[in-house]
Structures are given as structure tokens and as C-alpha cells.
Amino acid sequence: MVTTLLAPVGDAPWSTAEFESRLRAVPEERYHDRHAFNIRMHSGALSRAELRCWIANRFHYQRHIPVKDALITAKLPTPALRRMWLRRIQEHDGLDEGEGGIERWLRLGQAAGLDRESLLRGDAVLPGVRLAVDGYVNFCRLRPPLEAVAASLTALAAPDLMRTCVDAFERHYPWIEPDGLACFRSRISEGGRDSSEALRLVLSWACTRDDQERAVAALRFKCDVLWALLDAVAHAHCPEGS
Amino acid sequence: MVTTLLAPVGDAPWSTAEFESRLRAVPEERYHDRHAFNIRMHSGALSRAELRCWIANRFHYQRHIPVKDALITAKLPTPALRRMWLRRIQEHDGLDEGEGGIERWLRLGQAAGLDRESLLRGDAVLPGVRLAVDGYVNFCRLRPPLEAVAASLTALAAPDLMRTCVDAFERHYPWIEPDGLACFRSRISEGGRDSSEALRLVLSWACTRDDQERAVAALRFKCDVLWALLDAVAHAHCPEGS
């Protein structure tokens, strides 16, 4: 049949409500709050060494967020969109020296007894974490803006996880100075705004079923990045009792 | 001889003063203020159609500056450096709707009788201009930060050119509304600060003679981009007397 030689007609796009619900289902199913290491962290089961290992490796992820956000900014076609995305870079890098999310993560590390210079050198960064972070940065470098922005939609689930983190750290790890937890607290409000903006863009940009499926796949990929980071930390050798 | 199998020892690096003087010599020799089209523009010899053609095509270059600056930002390793470079994006995109260098260029176009929507669609962008701008953006995307930042050092010569532009437009092209010239005026101070910052980075980053030579080559490349843009505009068919 001649028609089989033609490109197949794609499926009809999902309705906006259906598309949004499929996006929201991704972090509900596979966000890293379900990872065994996070569950142990939140139940207070981690040793000091394990918690420090997580902080040092999560810091490696955090410090690359403005890098991937600058790569996304370079893909956005209008001053208005770039202004919106630039705010994310500013939240992490701060408006002045000693401010911003990266600085707050360094302070969490110090509050947990880690050396600031060692964190900055990345001494404790595990190979799997380095690969996961590189993978995410390269995804944002190489994929279209729809997918790079859709990948950021893990922020839909971040505020709840940050609240859980604050509660768990206060209850189970009182040896960490409470001031160190500012990195979680600030993301509770920032994460909500970031995800609303990104969701609005993704819903409006994805016109075809193919676009919508690629956006859902991008969000699944991002969940895999966060999951792989915890896999690496969970399997690291952390000396007991330290 | 065994020694011929070894990598050759590079030339000794130039002193900082020698390196700076070689960098400054590049725009002195080949900045686009020497291009025949710019000389005609500044002497008042352009027709309205030619001037409009230049504005529409230079606008295509201007609107890509925040894109290349976001790509440079993504290469910078610290929050402090990224904060410095982010300011450039903000200067072009503005802090609010209706502000910033891109908006000022749109207003120059409108002051010269060009249609804003047509400028935004890029209707008049010439193939050679598109290629020159793509070439510059890709240079900043693909080359190391030393070279991408060195390429921005045409800003060393920009404030003088902007002053010449303001004078020439006021004297020779009074049919352009004077408010339209804000895009030149704002770059007189911004360009000075941008080039001082970038020069400081390039001087401190280039440790070897090879680094220094690559920085000089990057600045030559950038001069070529601006030159090629004017070549394309100079050879465009612009209807006379329009």
C-alpha cells in the first residue's frame, strides 16, 4: 500500500489537562524522595559520614544548576523569557558575594563539619555523581528548550521534599547547626515559583503529541539523574561511626 | 635525535604589558570603524534605504548578544564571575519590559521609519549577516572561556565608535528622531566597563604564550565578524532614494 510509505500521522495531542496530569505523574512515580537512601536519611538512619557524603555530592549537583540554567537562557528567544530564567541563576549565585543557594549549600556543609575548600575542590565527588551531573548539564546544552525546561519540572515536587528535609534534619541530626538548613528553606518558596513558570511554558510550547511525549520523557530523564546521584552515594564506602 | 620526538617547548609568554599592547593593537588595525561602509555612514553619504538596511541587520547582531553572553556565563566557574557576566545580559535584555539595549535598538529602527514587527521577524536580515552572527554565537558556544571573553574585547574600541555614531547621526541624518540614538549613548559607558572587566580576565587567564596567541586570534576573529557584517550590508541591493 502506498500509504505505508508516507510518514505516519501522529496521535492527536493530549488535552492540556491530560498533558499536565501526565507531567505531574512523573515525579509522583519516580522522584528521588522514594529512593532508599532518601528514606533512610529522612528516618534518621544515616551515619554522620553518610550524611556528609550526601552533602558533598549533592553540592556538586547544586553548583552546576546555574550552568545548566545559563545554557537554557541561551536557548530562549526573547528578553522577557531570558529575564525570567536569569532569576534562577541569581537565586543560586546570589546578587552579591556571600549570598545565594550555592553559598547556602557551602554553609550546610560547614555546619555538618565539612571543609569549605574541600567542598569547592570537589574532593569527595563520586564518579557516578559526576556522570549524572554531566549528563544533566549536557541534556540542557544539547536538547531543545522544551525538553530542557520540562526537565526542570522536578521542582514540582521539590518544596515538599525540602520541608521533609528540614524536619528530618532538625529531629534526627541535631549535630548539624540549624543555620545550615537555610539551603532547604529558601527552596520551598523558590521551587514553587520556578515550577509554576516552567509548567506554564511547557504547556504552551508543546503543540503536538510528539512534543508532549518528549516533555514527559525529559522529566523522566531528570528524575533518573537525581536517582542515579543517590545510587552512587548509597553505594559509596562511608567509614562507620565517623 | 631523541629530543625531536618530544613536544617542542613553547615560546616564552609575552609580558603582561606586551600582551595587552598586542590585544589593543587588534581593534586599532581592523575594527569595523575602518570599513568603507562605516566611513560612508559617518560622513553622511548613506541613503535612507542604506541606513535602514544597516539598522535592521545590526539589530540582528544586537539581539544575539545576550545569547552569546549566556553561553559564556555557562562556561564561567564561579558565582562571582557569572554575576559579572550576567550584568551584560541584563544590559541588553533590560530589567523590565520596555528596557534594555535590544529595546533601544528597536526604537532606533522605529525612529528611522522601520516597522517594529518586521525587525522582530528579521525580514531584512541578509544571508551574510546571518552567517556572521551564527559564527560569532557558535564561537562563544564552542571555544574555551579565554577565547570567548577575548572576542568581546572589541568593546575596547566601541565607546569611541558610539560617540562618532551619535555625532554623525545628529549631523547627517536629522530625519531620524534624536530619541532613537539612546542605543549608542548607553554603550559609551557600558562598553568601557565591559572591556575593562574582560581585559582583566584575559590578562590573568592567559598564562602561556599559546594562550596569549589564542586570545589575540579570538579578537581578530571577532573583528572579522563585524567586518563581514558590513561587507554584506555594503553589497546589499538597497533601492535608491527610498
Coordinates of C-alpha atoms in Angstrom, one line a residue:
Chain A
M1 CA 0.0 0.0 0.0
V2 CA 1.2 3.4 -0.9
T3 CA 0.1 4.9 2.4
T4 CA 2.6 2.8 4.3
L5 CA 5.4 4.7 2.6
L6 CA 4.1 8.0 4.0
A7 CA 5.1 9.3 7.4
P8 CA 2.5 8.0 9.9
V9 CA 0.1 10.6 11.1
G10 CA 0.9 11.3 14.8
D11 CA -1.5 10.7 17.6
A12 CA -3.8 13.6 18.5
P13 CA -2.3 15.8 21.2
W14 CA -3.5 15.2 24.8
S15 CA -5.7 17.9 26.2
T16 CA -3.9 20.5 28.3
A17 CA -5.4 18.9 31.5
E18 CA -4.3 15.4 30.4
F19 CA -0.8 16.6 29.5
E20 CA -0.4 18.4 32.8
S21 CA -1.6 15.3 34.7
R22 CA 0.9 13.1 32.9
L23 CA 3.7 15.5 33.7
R24 CA 2.7 15.6 37.3
A25 CA 2.5 11.8 37.5
V26 CA 6.3 11.5 36.6
P27 CA 7.7 12.9 39.9
E28 CA 4.9 11.2 41.8
E29 CA 6.1 7.9 40.5
R30 CA 9.9 8.3 40.3
Y31 CA 11.1 11.4 42.2
H32 CA 14.1 10.6 44.4
D33 CA 12.1 11.1 47.6
R34 CA 11.3 7.4 47.1
H35 CA 14.9 6.3 46.9
A36 CA 16.0 4.0 49.7
F37 CA 18.9 6.4 50.6
N38 CA 16.5 9.4 51.0
I39 CA 14.1 7.2 53.0
R40 CA 17.0 6.3 55.3
M41 CA 18.0 10.0 55.5
H42 CA 14.6 11.1 56.5
S43 CA 14.1 8.4 59.1
G44 CA 17.3 9.4 60.8
A45 CA 19.2 6.3 59.9
L46 CA 22.3 7.8 58.3
S47 CA 25.7 7.9 60.0
R48 CA 27.5 11.3 60.1
A49 CA 29.8 10.0 57.4
E50 CA 26.9 9.0 55.1
L51 CA 25.2 12.4 55.6
R52 CA 28.4 14.2 54.9
C53 CA 29.0 12.1 51.8
W54 CA 25.5 13.1 50.6
I55 CA 26.0 16.8 51.3
A56 CA 29.3 16.9 49.4
N57 CA 27.9 15.1 46.4
R58 CA 24.6 17.0 46.3
F59 CA 26.7 20.2 46.5
H60 CA 28.3 19.1 43.2
Y61 CA 24.8 18.9 41.7
Q62 CA 23.8 22.3 43.2
R63 CA 26.8 24.2 41.9
H64 CA 26.0 23.1 38.4
I65 CA 22.4 24.4 38.4
P66 CA 23.4 27.9 37.3
V67 CA 25.5 26.4 34.5
K68 CA 22.5 24.4 33.1
D69 CA 20.3 27.5 33.6
A70 CA 22.7 29.7 31.6
L71 CA 22.6 27.1 28.8
I72 CA 18.8 27.2 28.9
T73 CA 18.9 31.0 28.9
A74 CA 20.9 30.9 25.7
K75 CA 18.1 29.0 24.0
L76 CA 15.3 31.3 25.0
P77 CA 14.2 33.6 22.2
T78 CA 13.0 36.8 23.9
P79 CA 14.3 39.2 26.6
A80 CA 11.2 38.5 28.7
L81 CA 11.9 34.8 28.8
R82 CA 15.6 35.3 29.5
R83 CA 14.8 37.7 32.3
M84 CA 12.6 35.0 33.9
W85 CA 15.3 32.4 33.6
L86 CA 18.1 34.7 34.7
R87 CA 16.4 35.0 38.1
R88 CA 17.1 31.3 38.7
I89 CA 20.8 31.9 38.1
Q90 CA 20.7 34.8 40.5
E91 CA 19.0 32.6 43.2
H92 CA 21.9 30.2 43.1
D93 CA 24.8 32.5 42.5
G94 CA 23.4 35.3 44.7
L95 CA 23.3 39.0 43.9
D96 CA 26.4 39.6 46.0
E97 CA 29.3 37.7 47.4
G98 CA 28.2 35.5 50.3
E99 CA 24.6 35.2 49.1
G100 CA 22.7 32.7 47.1
G101 CA 21.9 29.0 47.1
I102 CA 25.5 27.7 46.4
E103 CA 26.7 29.7 49.4
R104 CA 23.9 28.3 51.5
W105 CA 24.9 24.8 50.5
L106 CA 28.6 25.5 51.4
R107 CA 27.2 26.6 54.8
L108 CA 25.2 23.4 55.2
G109 CA 28.5 21.5 54.5
Q110 CA 30.4 23.6 57.1
A111 CA 27.5 23.1 59.6
A112 CA 27.9 19.4 59.1
G113 CA 31.7 19.6 59.7
L114 CA 32.9 19.5 56.1
D115 CA 35.8 21.7 55.0
R116 CA 34.7 24.5 52.7
E117 CA 37.8 24.4 50.5
S118 CA 37.5 20.6 50.1
L119 CA 33.8 21.1 49.0
L120 CA 35.0 23.7 46.5
R121 CA 37.7 21.4 45.2
G122 CA 35.1 18.5 44.9
D123 CA 37.4 16.1 46.7
A124 CA 34.5 13.8 47.7
V125 CA 32.6 13.8 44.4
L126 CA 31.8 10.2 43.3
P127 CA 32.2 9.1 39.7
G128 CA 28.6 8.2 39.4
V129 CA 27.6 11.7 40.7
R130 CA 30.0 13.4 38.3
L131 CA 28.5 11.4 35.4
A132 CA 24.9 12.1 36.5
V133 CA 25.5 15.9 36.7
D134 CA 27.4 16.0 33.4
G135 CA 24.5 14.1 31.9
Y136 CA 22.0 16.7 33.1
V137 CA 24.1 19.7 32.0
N138 CA 24.7 18.2 28.6
F139 CA 21.0 17.4 28.2
C140 CA 20.3 21.1 28.8
R141 CA 23.1 22.0 26.4
L142 CA 22.0 19.8 23.6
R143 CA 18.3 19.4 23.7
P144 CA 15.6 21.9 22.5
P145 CA 14.3 24.4 25.1
L146 CA 11.0 22.5 25.5
E147 CA 12.9 19.4 26.9
A148 CA 15.4 21.4 28.9
V149 CA 12.6 23.4 30.6
A150 CA 10.5 20.2 31.1
A151 CA 13.4 18.6 32.8
S152 CA 13.3 21.3 35.4
L153 CA 9.8 20.3 36.4
T154 CA 11.1 18.1 39.2
A155 CA 10.7 21.5 41.0
L156 CA 7.0 20.5 41.2
A157 CA 8.0 18.0 43.9
A158 CA 10.9 19.9 45.5
P159 CA 9.1 22.1 48.0
D160 CA 7.6 19.1 49.8
L161 CA 10.9 17.3 49.8
M162 CA 12.6 20.4 51.2
R163 CA 10.1 20.6 54.1
T164 CA 10.7 16.9 54.8
C165 CA 14.5 17.6 54.8
V166 CA 14.2 20.5 57.3
D167 CA 12.0 18.4 59.6
A168 CA 14.3 15.3 59.4
F169 CA 17.5 17.3 59.9
E170 CA 16.1 19.1 62.9
R171 CA 14.8 16.0 64.5
H172 CA 17.4 13.4 63.7
Y173 CA 20.6 15.2 63.1
P174 CA 20.8 17.9 65.8
W175 CA 24.6 17.8 65.5
I176 CA 24.2 19.9 62.3
E177 CA 23.9 23.6 63.2
P178 CA 20.3 24.8 62.5
D179 CA 21.6 27.8 60.4
G180 CA 22.9 25.3 57.9
L181 CA 19.4 24.4 56.9
A182 CA 18.7 27.7 55.1
C183 CA 19.5 26.0 51.7
F184 CA 16.4 23.8 52.1
R185 CA 14.2 26.6 53.5
S186 CA 14.8 29.0 50.6
R187 CA 13.9 26.4 48.0
I188 CA 10.5 25.9 49.5
S189 CA 9.2 29.2 48.0
E190 CA 11.6 29.4 45.1
G191 CA 10.8 25.9 43.9
G192 CA 7.1 26.6 43.9
R193 CA 7.5 29.7 41.7
D194 CA 10.1 28.0 39.4
S195 CA 7.8 25.1 38.7
S196 CA 4.7 27.2 38.0
E197 CA 6.7 29.3 35.5
A198 CA 8.2 26.2 33.8
L199 CA 4.9 24.4 33.7
R200 CA 3.2 27.3 32.0
L201 CA 6.0 27.3 29.3
V202 CA 5.9 23.6 28.7
L203 CA 2.1 23.5 28.5
S204 CA 2.1 26.4 25.9
W205 CA 5.1 25.2 23.9
A206 CA 4.1 21.5 23.4
C207 CA 1.7 21.7 20.5
T208 CA 1.9 18.2 19.1
R209 CA 1.6 14.8 20.8
D210 CA 5.3 14.2 19.9
D211 CA 6.2 17.4 21.8
Q212 CA 4.2 16.3 24.8
E213 CA 5.8 12.9 24.9
R214 CA 9.2 14.4 24.6
A215 CA 8.5 16.7 27.5
V216 CA 7.3 13.8 29.7
A217 CA 10.4 11.8 28.7
A218 CA 12.6 14.8 29.6
L219 CA 11.1 14.9 33.1
R220 CA 11.6 11.1 33.5
F221 CA 15.2 11.6 32.4
K222 CA 15.7 14.3 35.1
C223 CA 14.2 12.0 37.8
D224 CA 16.7 9.4 36.6
V225 CA 19.6 11.9 37.1
L226 CA 18.6 12.5 40.7
W227 CA 18.0 8.8 41.3
A228 CA 21.5 7.9 39.9
L229 CA 23.1 10.5 42.1
L230 CA 21.6 8.8 45.2
D231 CA 22.6 5.3 43.8
A232 CA 26.2 6.5 43.7
V233 CA 26.0 7.9 47.2
A234 CA 24.2 4.9 48.6
H235 CA 27.0 2.6 47.3
A236 CA 29.9 4.7 48.4
H237 CA 32.1 3.4 51.1
C238 CA 31.5 5.6 54.0
P239 CA 33.5 4.8 57.1
E240 CA 31.2 3.9 60.0
G241 CA 31.0 6.0 63.1
S242 CA 32.8 9.0 61.7
Chain B
M1 CA 67.8 12.9 17.9
V2 CA 65.5 11.8 20.7
T3 CA 64.6 15.4 21.6
T4 CA 62.9 16.0 18.3
L5 CA 60.3 13.4 19.3
L6 CA 59.4 15.4 22.3
A7 CA 56.8 18.2 22.2
P8 CA 58.6 21.4 21.3
V9 CA 59.0 23.9 24.1
G10 CA 56.7 26.8 23.5
D11 CA 57.9 30.4 23.2
A12 CA 58.1 32.3 26.5
P13 CA 54.9 34.2 27.3
W14 CA 54.8 37.9 26.5
S15 CA 55.0 40.2 29.5
T16 CA 51.6 41.5 30.6
A17 CA 52.3 44.9 29.1
E18 CA 53.4 43.4 25.8
F19 CA 50.3 41.1 25.7
E20 CA 47.9 44.0 26.5
S21 CA 49.5 46.1 23.8
R22 CA 49.1 43.3 21.2
L23 CA 45.5 42.9 22.2
R24 CA 44.9 46.6 21.9
A25 CA 46.6 46.7 18.5
V26 CA 44.0 44.3 17.0
P27 CA 40.9 46.7 17.0
E28 CA 43.3 49.6 16.2
E29 CA 44.2 47.7 13.0
R30 CA 41.0 46.0 12.0
Y31 CA 38.0 47.3 13.9
H32 CA 35.0 47.9 11.6
D33 CA 35.2 51.7 12.1
R34 CA 37.7 51.5 9.2
H35 CA 35.2 49.7 6.9
A36 CA 34.2 51.7 3.8
F37 CA 30.5 51.4 4.7
N38 CA 31.1 52.8 8.2
I39 CA 33.2 55.6 6.8
R40 CA 30.4 56.4 4.3
M41 CA 27.8 56.2 7.2
H42 CA 29.8 58.6 9.4
S43 CA 30.4 61.1 6.5
G44 CA 26.7 61.3 5.9
A45 CA 26.8 59.6 2.5
L46 CA 24.2 56.9 3.1
S47 CA 20.7 57.0 1.6
R48 CA 17.8 56.4 3.9
A49 CA 17.4 52.9 2.5
E50 CA 21.1 52.1 3.1
L51 CA 20.9 53.3 6.7
R52 CA 17.7 51.4 7.3
C53 CA 19.3 48.3 5.9
W54 CA 22.3 48.7 8.3
I55 CA 20.0 49.2 11.3
A56 CA 17.9 46.1 10.5
N57 CA 21.0 44.0 10.1
R58 CA 22.9 45.4 13.0
F59 CA 19.7 44.7 15.1
H60 CA 20.1 41.0 14.2
Y61 CA 23.6 41.2 15.7
Q62 CA 22.5 43.1 18.8
R63 CA 19.7 40.7 19.6
H64 CA 22.1 37.8 19.7
I65 CA 24.5 39.4 22.2
P66 CA 22.6 38.1 25.3
V67 CA 22.6 34.6 23.7
K68 CA 26.4 34.6 23.3
D69 CA 26.7 36.1 26.8
A70 CA 24.5 33.3 28.3
L71 CA 26.8 30.8 26.6
I72 CA 29.8 32.5 28.1
T73 CA 28.1 32.6 31.5
A74 CA 27.7 28.8 31.3
K75 CA 31.5 28.5 31.0
L76 CA 32.4 30.6 34.0
P77 CA 33.3 28.5 37.0
T78 CA 32.3 30.8 40.0
P79 CA 29.2 32.7 41.1
A80 CA 31.3 35.9 41.2
L81 CA 32.3 35.6 37.6
R82 CA 28.8 34.6 36.5
R83 CA 27.4 37.6 38.4
M84 CA 29.7 39.9 36.5
W85 CA 28.8 38.4 33.1
L86 CA 25.0 38.3 33.9
R87 CA 25.0 42.1 34.1
R88 CA 25.8 42.1 30.3
I89 CA 22.7 40.0 29.6
Q90 CA 20.7 42.4 31.8
E91 CA 22.0 45.4 29.9
H92 CA 20.7 44.1 26.6
D93 CA 17.5 42.4 27.8
G94 CA 16.6 45.0 30.4
L95 CA 15.5 44.5 34.0
D96 CA 11.9 45.1 32.9
E97 CA 9.7 45.0 29.8
G98 CA 10.5 48.0 27.6
E99 CA 14.0 48.5 28.9
G100 CA 17.5 47.4 27.8
G101 CA 19.7 47.6 24.7
I102 CA 17.6 45.4 22.4
E103 CA 14.5 47.6 23.1
R104 CA 16.7 50.7 22.4
W105 CA 17.7 49.2 19.1
L106 CA 14.1 48.6 18.2
R107 CA 13.4 52.2 19.0
L108 CA 16.3 53.3 16.7
G109 CA 14.7 51.3 14.0
Q110 CA 11.3 52.8 14.6
A111 CA 12.9 56.3 14.7
A112 CA 14.3 55.6 11.3
G113 CA 11.0 54.5 9.9
L114 CA 11.3 50.8 10.2
D115 CA 8.4 48.6 11.3
R116 CA 9.0 47.0 14.7
E117 CA 7.3 43.7 13.9
S118 CA 9.3 43.4 10.7
L119 CA 12.5 44.0 12.7
L120 CA 11.4 41.3 15.2
R121 CA 10.7 38.9 12.3
G122 CA 14.1 39.6 10.8
D123 CA 12.6 40.3 7.4
A124 CA 15.6 42.3 6.2
V125 CA 18.4 40.1 7.6
L126 CA 20.9 39.3 4.9
P127 CA 22.4 35.8 4.5
G128 CA 26.0 37.1 5.1
V129 CA 24.8 38.8 8.3
R130 CA 23.0 35.7 9.5
L131 CA 26.2 33.6 8.9
A132 CA 28.4 36.2 10.6
V133 CA 26.2 36.3 13.7
D134 CA 25.8 32.5 13.8
G135 CA 29.6 32.2 13.5
Y136 CA 30.1 34.5 16.5
V137 CA 27.5 32.8 18.7
N138 CA 28.9 29.4 17.8
F139 CA 32.5 30.6 18.6
C140 CA 31.2 31.5 22.1
R141 CA 29.4 28.2 22.3
L142 CA 32.3 26.0 21.3
R143 CA 35.5 27.8 22.3
P144 CA 37.1 27.9 25.8
P145 CA 36.2 30.9 28.1
L146 CA 39.5 32.6 27.5
E147 CA 38.8 32.9 23.7
A148 CA 35.1 33.7 24.1
V149 CA 35.9 36.5 26.6
A150 CA 38.8 37.8 24.5
A151 CA 36.5 38.0 21.5
S152 CA 34.4 40.5 23.5
L153 CA 37.3 42.9 23.6
T154 CA 36.1 44.8 20.6
A155 CA 34.4 46.7 23.4
L156 CA 37.8 48.4 23.8
A157 CA 37.0 50.4 20.7
A158 CA 33.3 50.6 21.0
P159 CA 32.8 53.7 23.1
D160 CA 34.7 55.9 20.5
L161 CA 32.7 54.4 17.7
M162 CA 29.4 55.1 19.5
R163 CA 30.4 58.7 20.1
T164 CA 31.1 59.0 16.4
C165 CA 27.8 57.4 15.6
V166 CA 25.9 59.9 17.8
D167 CA 27.6 62.8 16.2
A168 CA 27.2 61.5 12.6
F169 CA 23.5 60.7 13.1
E170 CA 22.7 64.1 14.7
R171 CA 24.6 66.0 11.9
H172 CA 23.8 64.0 8.8
Y173 CA 20.6 62.1 9.4
P174 CA 18.3 64.6 11.1
W175 CA 15.3 62.7 9.8
I176 CA 16.0 60.1 12.5
E177 CA 14.3 61.1 15.7
P178 CA 17.0 62.0 18.3
D179 CA 15.5 59.8 20.9
G180 CA 16.4 56.8 18.7
L181 CA 20.1 57.4 19.4
A182 CA 19.9 56.1 23.1
C183 CA 21.2 52.7 21.9
F184 CA 24.5 54.4 21.0
R185 CA 24.7 56.6 24.1
S186 CA 24.2 53.8 26.6
R187 CA 27.0 51.8 25.2
I188 CA 29.5 54.6 25.7
S189 CA 29.7 53.9 29.5
E190 CA 28.7 50.2 29.4
G191 CA 31.3 49.5 26.7
G192 CA 34.1 51.0 28.8
R193 CA 33.2 49.0 31.9
D194 CA 32.7 45.7 29.9
S195 CA 36.1 46.0 28.2
S196 CA 38.0 46.8 31.5
E197 CA 36.5 43.7 33.1
A198 CA 37.1 41.4 30.2
L199 CA 40.6 42.7 29.7
R200 CA 41.4 42.0 33.4
L201 CA 40.1 38.4 32.9
V202 CA 42.0 37.7 29.7
L203 CA 45.3 39.1 31.1
S204 CA 45.0 36.9 34.2
W205 CA 43.8 33.8 32.5
A206 CA 46.4 33.6 29.6
C207 CA 49.4 32.0 31.3
T208 CA 51.3 30.6 28.3
R209 CA 52.3 32.1 25.0
D210 CA 49.9 29.7 23.3
D211 CA 47.0 31.1 25.5
Q212 CA 48.1 34.7 24.6
E213 CA 48.2 34.0 20.9
R214 CA 44.8 32.3 21.0
A215 CA 43.3 35.3 22.8
V216 CA 44.8 37.7 20.1
A217 CA 43.4 35.4 17.4
A218 CA 40.0 35.4 19.0
L219 CA 39.9 39.1 19.0
R220 CA 40.9 39.2 15.3
F221 CA 38.1 36.7 14.6
K222 CA 35.6 39.0 16.3
C223 CA 36.8 41.9 14.2
D224 CA 36.3 39.8 11.2
V225 CA 32.7 39.0 12.2
L226 CA 31.9 42.7 12.4
W227 CA 33.7 43.4 9.2
A228 CA 31.8 40.6 7.4
L229 CA 28.5 42.0 8.6
L230 CA 29.3 45.4 7.0
D231 CA 30.5 43.6 3.8
A232 CA 27.1 42.0 3.5
V233 CA 25.3 45.3 4.2
A234 CA 27.5 47.2 1.7
H235 CA 26.7 44.7 -1.0
A236 CA 23.0 44.5 -0.4
H237 CA 20.7 45.9 -3.0
C238 CA 19.2 49.0 -1.4
P239 CA 16.7 50.9 -3.5
E240 CA 17.9 54.4 -4.1
G241 CA 16.0 57.4 -2.8
S242 CA 13.7 55.4 -0.6

